[in-house]
PDB file of C-alpha atoms and ligand atoms in Angstrom:
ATOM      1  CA  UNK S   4      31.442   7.773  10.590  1.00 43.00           C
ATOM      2  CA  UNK S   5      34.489   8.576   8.478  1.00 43.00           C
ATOM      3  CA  UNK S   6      34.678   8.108   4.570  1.00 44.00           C
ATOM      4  CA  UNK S   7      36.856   5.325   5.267  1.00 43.00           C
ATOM      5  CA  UNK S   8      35.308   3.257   7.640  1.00 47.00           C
ATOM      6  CA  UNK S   9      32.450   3.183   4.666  1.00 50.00           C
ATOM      7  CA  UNK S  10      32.434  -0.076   2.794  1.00 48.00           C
ATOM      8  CA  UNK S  11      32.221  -0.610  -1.177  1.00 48.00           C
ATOM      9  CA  UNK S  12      30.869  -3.812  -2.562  1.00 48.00           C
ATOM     10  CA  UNK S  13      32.980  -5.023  -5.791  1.00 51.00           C
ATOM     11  CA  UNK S  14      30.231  -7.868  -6.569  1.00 84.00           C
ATOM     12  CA  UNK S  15      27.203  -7.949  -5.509  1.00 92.00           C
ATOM     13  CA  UNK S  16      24.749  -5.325  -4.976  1.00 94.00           C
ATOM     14  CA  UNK S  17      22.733  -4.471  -1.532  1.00 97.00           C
ATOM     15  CA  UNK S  18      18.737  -3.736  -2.206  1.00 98.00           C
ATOM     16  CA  UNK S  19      17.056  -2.089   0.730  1.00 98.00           C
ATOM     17  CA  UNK S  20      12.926  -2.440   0.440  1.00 98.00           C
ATOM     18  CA  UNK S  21      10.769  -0.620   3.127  1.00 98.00           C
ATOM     19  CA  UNK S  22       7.269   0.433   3.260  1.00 97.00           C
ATOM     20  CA  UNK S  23       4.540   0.735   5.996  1.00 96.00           C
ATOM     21  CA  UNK S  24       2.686  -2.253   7.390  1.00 92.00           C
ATOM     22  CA  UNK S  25       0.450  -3.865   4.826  1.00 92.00           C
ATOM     23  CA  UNK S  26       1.606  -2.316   1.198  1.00 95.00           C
ATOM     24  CA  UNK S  27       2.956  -5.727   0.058  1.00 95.00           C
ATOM     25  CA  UNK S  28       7.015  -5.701   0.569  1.00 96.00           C
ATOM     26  CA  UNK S  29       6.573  -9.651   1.314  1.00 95.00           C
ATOM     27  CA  UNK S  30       4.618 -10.381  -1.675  1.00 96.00           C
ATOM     28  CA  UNK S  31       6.973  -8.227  -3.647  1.00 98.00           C
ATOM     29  CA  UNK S  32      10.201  -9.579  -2.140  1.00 98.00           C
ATOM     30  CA  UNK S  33       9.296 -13.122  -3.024  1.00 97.00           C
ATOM     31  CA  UNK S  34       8.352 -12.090  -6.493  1.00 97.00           C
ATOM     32  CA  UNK S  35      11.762 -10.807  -6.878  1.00 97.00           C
ATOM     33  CA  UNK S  36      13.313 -13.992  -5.473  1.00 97.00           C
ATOM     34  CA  UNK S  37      11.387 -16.042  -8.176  1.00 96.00           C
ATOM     35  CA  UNK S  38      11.538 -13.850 -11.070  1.00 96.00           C
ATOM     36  CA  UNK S  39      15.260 -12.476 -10.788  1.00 96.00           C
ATOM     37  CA  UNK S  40      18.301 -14.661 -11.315  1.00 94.00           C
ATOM     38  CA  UNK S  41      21.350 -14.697  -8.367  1.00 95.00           C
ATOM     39  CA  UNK S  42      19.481 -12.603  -5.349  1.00 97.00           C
ATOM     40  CA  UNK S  43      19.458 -13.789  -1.867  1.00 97.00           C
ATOM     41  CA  UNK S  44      16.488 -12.583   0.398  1.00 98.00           C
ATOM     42  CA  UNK S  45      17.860 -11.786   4.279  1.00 98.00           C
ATOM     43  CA  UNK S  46      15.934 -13.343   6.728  1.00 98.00           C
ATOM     44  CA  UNK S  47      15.674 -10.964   9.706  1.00 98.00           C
ATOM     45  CA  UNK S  48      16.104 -11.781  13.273  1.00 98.00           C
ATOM     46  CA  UNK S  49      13.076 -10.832  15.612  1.00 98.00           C
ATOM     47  CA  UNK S  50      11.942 -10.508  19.334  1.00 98.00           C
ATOM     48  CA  UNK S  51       8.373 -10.143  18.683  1.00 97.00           C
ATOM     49  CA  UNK S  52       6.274 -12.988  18.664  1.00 95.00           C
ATOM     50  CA  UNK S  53       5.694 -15.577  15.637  1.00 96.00           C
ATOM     51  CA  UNK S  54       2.392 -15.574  14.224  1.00 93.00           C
ATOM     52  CA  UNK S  55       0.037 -18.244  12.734  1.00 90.00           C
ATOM     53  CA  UNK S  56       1.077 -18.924   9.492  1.00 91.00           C
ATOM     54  CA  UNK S  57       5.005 -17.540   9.969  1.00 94.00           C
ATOM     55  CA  UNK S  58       7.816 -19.865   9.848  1.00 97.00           C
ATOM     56  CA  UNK S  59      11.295 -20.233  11.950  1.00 98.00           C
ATOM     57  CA  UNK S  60      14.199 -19.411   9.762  1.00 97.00           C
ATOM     58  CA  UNK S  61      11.729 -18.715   6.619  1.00 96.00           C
ATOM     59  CA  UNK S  62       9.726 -15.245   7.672  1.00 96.00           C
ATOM     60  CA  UNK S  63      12.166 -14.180  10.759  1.00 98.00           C
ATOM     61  CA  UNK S  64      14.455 -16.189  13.058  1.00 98.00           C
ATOM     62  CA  UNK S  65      12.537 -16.044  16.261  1.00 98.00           C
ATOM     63  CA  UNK S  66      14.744 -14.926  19.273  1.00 98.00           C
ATOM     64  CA  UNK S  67      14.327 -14.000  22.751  1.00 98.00           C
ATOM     65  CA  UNK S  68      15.268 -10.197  23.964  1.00 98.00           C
ATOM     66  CA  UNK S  69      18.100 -11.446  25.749  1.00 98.00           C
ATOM     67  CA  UNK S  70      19.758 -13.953  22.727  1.00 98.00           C
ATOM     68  CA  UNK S  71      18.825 -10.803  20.345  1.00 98.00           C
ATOM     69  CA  UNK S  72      20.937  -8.355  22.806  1.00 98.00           C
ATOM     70  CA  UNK S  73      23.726 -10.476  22.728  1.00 98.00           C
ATOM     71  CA  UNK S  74      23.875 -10.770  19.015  1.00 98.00           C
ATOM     72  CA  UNK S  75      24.023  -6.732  19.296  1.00 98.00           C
ATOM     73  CA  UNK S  76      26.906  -6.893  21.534  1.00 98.00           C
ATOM     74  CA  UNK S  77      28.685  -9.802  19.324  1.00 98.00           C
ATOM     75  CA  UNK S  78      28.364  -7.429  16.584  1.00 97.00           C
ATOM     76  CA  UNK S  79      26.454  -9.702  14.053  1.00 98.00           C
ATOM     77  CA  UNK S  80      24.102  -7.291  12.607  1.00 98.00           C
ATOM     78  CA  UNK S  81      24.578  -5.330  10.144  1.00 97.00           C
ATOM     79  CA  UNK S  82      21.746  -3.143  11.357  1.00 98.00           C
ATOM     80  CA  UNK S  83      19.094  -3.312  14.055  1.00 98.00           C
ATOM     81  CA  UNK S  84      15.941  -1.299  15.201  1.00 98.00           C
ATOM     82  CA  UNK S  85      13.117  -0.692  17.391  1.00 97.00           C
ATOM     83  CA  UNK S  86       9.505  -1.119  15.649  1.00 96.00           C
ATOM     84  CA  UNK S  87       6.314  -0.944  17.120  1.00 93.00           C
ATOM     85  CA  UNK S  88       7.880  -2.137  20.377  1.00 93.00           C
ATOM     86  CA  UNK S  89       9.936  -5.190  19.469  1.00 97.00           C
ATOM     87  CA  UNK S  90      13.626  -5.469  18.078  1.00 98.00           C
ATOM     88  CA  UNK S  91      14.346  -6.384  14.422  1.00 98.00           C
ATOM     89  CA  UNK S  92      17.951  -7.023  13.008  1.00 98.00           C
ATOM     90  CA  UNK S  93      19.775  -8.113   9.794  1.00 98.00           C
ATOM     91  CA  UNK S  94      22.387 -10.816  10.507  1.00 98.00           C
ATOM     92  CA  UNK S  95      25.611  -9.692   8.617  1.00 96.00           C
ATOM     93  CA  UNK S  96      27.215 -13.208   7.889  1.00 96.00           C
ATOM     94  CA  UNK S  97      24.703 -13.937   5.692  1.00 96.00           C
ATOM     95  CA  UNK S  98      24.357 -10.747   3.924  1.00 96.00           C
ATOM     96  CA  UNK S  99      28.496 -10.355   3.190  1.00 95.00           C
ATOM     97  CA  UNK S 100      28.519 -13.652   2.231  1.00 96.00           C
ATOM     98  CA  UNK S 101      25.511 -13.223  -1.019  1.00 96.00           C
ATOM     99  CA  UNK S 102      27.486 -10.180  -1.522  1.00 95.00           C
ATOM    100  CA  UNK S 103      30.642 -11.758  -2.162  1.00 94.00           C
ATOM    101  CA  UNK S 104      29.235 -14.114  -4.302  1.00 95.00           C
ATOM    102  CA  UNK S 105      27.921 -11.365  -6.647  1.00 95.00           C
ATOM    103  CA  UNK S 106      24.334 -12.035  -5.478  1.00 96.00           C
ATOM    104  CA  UNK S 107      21.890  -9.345  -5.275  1.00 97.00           C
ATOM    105  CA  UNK S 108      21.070  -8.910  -1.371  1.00 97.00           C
ATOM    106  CA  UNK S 109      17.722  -7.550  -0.634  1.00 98.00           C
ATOM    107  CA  UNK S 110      16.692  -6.557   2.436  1.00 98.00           C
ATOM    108  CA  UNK S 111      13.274  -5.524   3.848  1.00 98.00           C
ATOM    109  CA  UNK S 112      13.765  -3.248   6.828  1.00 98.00           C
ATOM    110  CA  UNK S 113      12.058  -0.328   7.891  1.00 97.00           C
ATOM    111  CA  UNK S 114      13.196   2.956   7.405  1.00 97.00           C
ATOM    112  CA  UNK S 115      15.943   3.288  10.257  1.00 97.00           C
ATOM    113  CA  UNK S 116      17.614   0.534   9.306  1.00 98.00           C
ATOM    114  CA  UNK S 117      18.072   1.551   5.785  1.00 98.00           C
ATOM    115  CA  UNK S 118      19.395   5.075   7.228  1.00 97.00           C
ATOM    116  CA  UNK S 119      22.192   2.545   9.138  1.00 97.00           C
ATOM    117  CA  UNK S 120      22.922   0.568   5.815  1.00 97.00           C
ATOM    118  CA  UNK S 121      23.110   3.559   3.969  1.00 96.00           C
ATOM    119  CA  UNK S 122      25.164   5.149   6.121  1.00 96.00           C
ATOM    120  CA  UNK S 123      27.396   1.490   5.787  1.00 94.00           C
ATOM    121  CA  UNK S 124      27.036   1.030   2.376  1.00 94.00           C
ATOM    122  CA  UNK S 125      26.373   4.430   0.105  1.00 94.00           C
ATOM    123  CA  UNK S 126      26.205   2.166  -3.037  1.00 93.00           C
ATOM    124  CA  UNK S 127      22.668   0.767  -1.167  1.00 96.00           C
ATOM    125  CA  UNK S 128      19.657   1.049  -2.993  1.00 97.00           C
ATOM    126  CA  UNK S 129      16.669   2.599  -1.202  1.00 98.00           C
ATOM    127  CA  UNK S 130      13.432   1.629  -2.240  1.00 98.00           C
ATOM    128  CA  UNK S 131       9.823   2.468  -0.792  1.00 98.00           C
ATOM    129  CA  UNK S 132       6.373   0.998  -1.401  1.00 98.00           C
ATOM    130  CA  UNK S 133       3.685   3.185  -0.798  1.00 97.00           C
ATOM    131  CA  UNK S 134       0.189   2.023  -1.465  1.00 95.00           C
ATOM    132  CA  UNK S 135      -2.238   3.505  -3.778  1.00 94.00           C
ATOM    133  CA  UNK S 136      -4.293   4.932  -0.881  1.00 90.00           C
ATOM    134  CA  UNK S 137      -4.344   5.189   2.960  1.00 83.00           C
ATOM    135  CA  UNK S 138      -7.073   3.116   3.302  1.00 88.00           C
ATOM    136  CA  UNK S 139      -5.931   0.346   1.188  1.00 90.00           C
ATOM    137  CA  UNK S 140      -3.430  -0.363   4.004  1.00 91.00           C
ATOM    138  CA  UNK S 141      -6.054  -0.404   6.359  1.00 90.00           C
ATOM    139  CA  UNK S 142      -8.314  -3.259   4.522  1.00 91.00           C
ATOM    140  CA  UNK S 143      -5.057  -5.409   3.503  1.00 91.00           C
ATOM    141  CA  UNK S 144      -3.632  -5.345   7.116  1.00 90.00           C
ATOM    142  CA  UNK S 145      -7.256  -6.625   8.084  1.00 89.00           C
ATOM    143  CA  UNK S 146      -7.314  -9.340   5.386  1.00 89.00           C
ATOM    144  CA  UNK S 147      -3.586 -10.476   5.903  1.00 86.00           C
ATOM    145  CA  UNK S 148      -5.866 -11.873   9.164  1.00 87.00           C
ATOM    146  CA  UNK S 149      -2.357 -12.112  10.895  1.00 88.00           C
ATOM    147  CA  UNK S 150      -2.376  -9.132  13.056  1.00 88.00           C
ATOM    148  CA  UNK S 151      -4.651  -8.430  16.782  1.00 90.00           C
ATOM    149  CA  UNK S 152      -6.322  -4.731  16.756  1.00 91.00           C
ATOM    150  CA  UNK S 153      -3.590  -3.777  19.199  1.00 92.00           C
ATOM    151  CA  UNK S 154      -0.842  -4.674  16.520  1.00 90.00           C
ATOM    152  CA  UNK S 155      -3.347  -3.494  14.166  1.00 92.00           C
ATOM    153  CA  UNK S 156      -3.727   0.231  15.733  1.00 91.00           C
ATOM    154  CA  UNK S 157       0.190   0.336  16.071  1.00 91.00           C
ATOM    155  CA  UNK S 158       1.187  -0.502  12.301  1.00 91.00           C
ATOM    156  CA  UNK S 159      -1.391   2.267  11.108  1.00 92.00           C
ATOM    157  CA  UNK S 160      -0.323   4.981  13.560  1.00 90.00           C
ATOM    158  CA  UNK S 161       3.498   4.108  12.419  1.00 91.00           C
ATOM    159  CA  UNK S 162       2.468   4.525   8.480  1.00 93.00           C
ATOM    160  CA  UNK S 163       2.106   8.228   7.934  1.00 92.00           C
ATOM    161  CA  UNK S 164       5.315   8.450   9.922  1.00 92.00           C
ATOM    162  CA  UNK S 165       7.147   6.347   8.026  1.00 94.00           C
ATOM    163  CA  UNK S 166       6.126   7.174   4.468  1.00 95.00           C
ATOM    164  CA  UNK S 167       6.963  10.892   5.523  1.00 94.00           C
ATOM    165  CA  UNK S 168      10.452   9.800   6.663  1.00 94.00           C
ATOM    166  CA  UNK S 169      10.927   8.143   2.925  1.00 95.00           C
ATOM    167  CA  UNK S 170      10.006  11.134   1.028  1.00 94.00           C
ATOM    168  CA  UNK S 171      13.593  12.357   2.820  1.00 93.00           C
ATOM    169  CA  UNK S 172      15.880   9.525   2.670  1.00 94.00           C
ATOM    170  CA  UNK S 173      14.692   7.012  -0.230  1.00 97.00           C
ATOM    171  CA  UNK S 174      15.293   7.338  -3.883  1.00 96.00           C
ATOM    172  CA  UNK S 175      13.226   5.607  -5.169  1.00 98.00           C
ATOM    173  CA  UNK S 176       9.510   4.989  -4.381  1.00 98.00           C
ATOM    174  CA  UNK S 177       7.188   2.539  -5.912  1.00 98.00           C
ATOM    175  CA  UNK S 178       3.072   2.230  -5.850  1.00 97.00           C
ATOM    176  CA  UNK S 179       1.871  -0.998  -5.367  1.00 97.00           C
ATOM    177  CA  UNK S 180      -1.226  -0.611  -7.178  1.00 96.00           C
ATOM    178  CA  UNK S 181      -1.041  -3.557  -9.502  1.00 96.00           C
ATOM    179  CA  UNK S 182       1.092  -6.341  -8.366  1.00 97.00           C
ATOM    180  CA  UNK S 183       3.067  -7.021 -11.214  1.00 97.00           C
ATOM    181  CA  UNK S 184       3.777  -3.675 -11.745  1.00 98.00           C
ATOM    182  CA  UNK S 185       5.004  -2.855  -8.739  1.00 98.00           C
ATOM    183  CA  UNK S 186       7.596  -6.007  -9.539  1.00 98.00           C
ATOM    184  CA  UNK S 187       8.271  -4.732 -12.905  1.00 98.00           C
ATOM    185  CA  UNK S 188       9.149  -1.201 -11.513  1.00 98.00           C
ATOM    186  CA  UNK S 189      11.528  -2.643  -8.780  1.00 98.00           C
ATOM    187  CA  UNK S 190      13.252  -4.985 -11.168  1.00 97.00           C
ATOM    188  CA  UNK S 191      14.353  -2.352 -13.298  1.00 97.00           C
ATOM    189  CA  UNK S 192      15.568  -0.164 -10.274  1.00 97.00           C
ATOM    190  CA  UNK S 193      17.510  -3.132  -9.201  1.00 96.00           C
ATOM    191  CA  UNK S 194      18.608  -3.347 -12.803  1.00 94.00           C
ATOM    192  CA  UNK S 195      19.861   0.068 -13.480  1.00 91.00           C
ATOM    193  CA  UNK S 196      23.249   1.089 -13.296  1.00 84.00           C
ATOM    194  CA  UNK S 197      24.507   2.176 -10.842  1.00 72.00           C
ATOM    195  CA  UNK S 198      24.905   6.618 -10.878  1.00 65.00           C
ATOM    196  CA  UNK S 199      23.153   6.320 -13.818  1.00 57.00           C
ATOM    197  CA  UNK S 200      21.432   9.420 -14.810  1.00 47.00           C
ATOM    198  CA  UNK S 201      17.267   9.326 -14.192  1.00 48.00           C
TER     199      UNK S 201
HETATM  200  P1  5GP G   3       6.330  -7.079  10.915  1.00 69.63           P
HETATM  201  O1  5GP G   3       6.322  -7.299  12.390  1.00 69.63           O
HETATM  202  O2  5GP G   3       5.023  -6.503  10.418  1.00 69.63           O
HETATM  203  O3  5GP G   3       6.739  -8.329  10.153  1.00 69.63           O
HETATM  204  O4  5GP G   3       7.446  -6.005  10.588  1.00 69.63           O
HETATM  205  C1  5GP G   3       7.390  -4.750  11.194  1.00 69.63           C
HETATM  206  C2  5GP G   3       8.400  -3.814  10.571  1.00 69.63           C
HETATM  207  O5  5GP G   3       9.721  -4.249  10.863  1.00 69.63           O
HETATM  208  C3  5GP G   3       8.322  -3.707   9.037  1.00 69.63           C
HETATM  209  O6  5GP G   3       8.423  -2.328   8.694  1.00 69.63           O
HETATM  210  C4  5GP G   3       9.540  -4.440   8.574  1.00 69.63           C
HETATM  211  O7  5GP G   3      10.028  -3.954   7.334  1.00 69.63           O
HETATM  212  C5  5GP G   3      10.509  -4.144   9.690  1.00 69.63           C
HETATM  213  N1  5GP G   3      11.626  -5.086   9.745  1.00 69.63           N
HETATM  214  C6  5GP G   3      11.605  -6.414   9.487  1.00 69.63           C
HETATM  215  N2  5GP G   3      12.839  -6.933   9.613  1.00 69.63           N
HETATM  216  C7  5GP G   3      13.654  -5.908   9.933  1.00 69.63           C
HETATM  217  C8  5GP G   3      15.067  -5.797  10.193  1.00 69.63           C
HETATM  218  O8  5GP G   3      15.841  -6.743  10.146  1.00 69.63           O
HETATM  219  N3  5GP G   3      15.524  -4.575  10.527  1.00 69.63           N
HETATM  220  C9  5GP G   3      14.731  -3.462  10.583  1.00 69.63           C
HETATM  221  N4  5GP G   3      15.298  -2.303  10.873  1.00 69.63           N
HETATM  222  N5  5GP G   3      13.413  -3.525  10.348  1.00 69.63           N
HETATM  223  C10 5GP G   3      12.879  -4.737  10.041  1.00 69.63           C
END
């Protein structure tokens, strides 16, 4: 992609949070929407299957393969990825829209979509949770009681992966150890200036 083609936000600013299955982005992400004035949380589109508990147009909009190939083709996300077998995407209407209100956007995509917005939107924060230890994943995956073993197996396997792919490409990682924390630590990311100095 040429420098030109690359897009600079005069408003609002574009928050990327990933992390493997389990570590508490959701948690985190709402904490940020209730504690944080102007931000606008992007609901993702999805082709895998709505589980107990999830909501239409609240946790993901819930799409079919087909309606989620044509948005590809129509061009309305921003980015879009395979994970664990189904098709995730970030509707860009939405997104542009926060931004040019001056809102803070966050997004929580996994770590090849943020490579996409990055390569978008250089002025993208990157931010990872990790967890405090491998096996904490493990035991809140099982209590989130959302998942089959099958889904279970596949979110796991797709954690070391993923959390050795951010070590490359994110600036900043986070521990969710304690909650709050974890909040704090991301609110003053979001906070900082941008360029400025660590
Ligand atoms: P889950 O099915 O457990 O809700 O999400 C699986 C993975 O897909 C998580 O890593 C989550 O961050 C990621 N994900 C959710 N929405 C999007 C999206 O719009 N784009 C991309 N690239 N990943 C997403």
């Amino acid at each position: 992609m040429s420098n030109s083609s690359k897009q600079v936000f005069a408003k609002g600013q574009l928050i990327i949070i990933s992390g493997p299955s389990g570590v508490g982005k959701s948690t985190i992400c709402d904490q940020l929407v209730k504690q944080l004035d102007n931000v606008y949380l992007s609901v993702s589109a999805t082709t895998r299957s709505q589980k107990n508990g999830e909501e239409n147009g609240r946790d993901y909009w819930f799409v079919s393969r087909d309606e989620f190939e044509k948005q590809i083709k129509a061009g309305n996300f921003i980015e879009h990825a395979e994970v664990f077998g189904n098709l995730y995407g970030t509707p860009k209407d939405k997104v542009l829209q926060a931004l040019d209100k001056g809102k803070t956007a966050i997004l929580e995509i996994d770590v090849q979509g943020a490579q996409q917005v990055k390569n978008l939107y250089p002025a993208a924060k990157l931010i990872f949770i990790l967890p405090p230890k491998q096996t904490e994943l493990e035991k809140r995956i099982n209590d989130r009681g959302r998942d089959d073993e099958t889904d279970i197996e596949k979110r796991l396997d797709g954690a070391g992966i993923e959390i050795a792919a951010a070590w490359q490409h994110y600036k900043y990682m986070v521990i969710n150890d304690d909650l709050q924390q974890a909040v704090q630590e991301v609110i003053d990311i979001i906070k900082k200036p941008v360029g400025e100095q660590e």
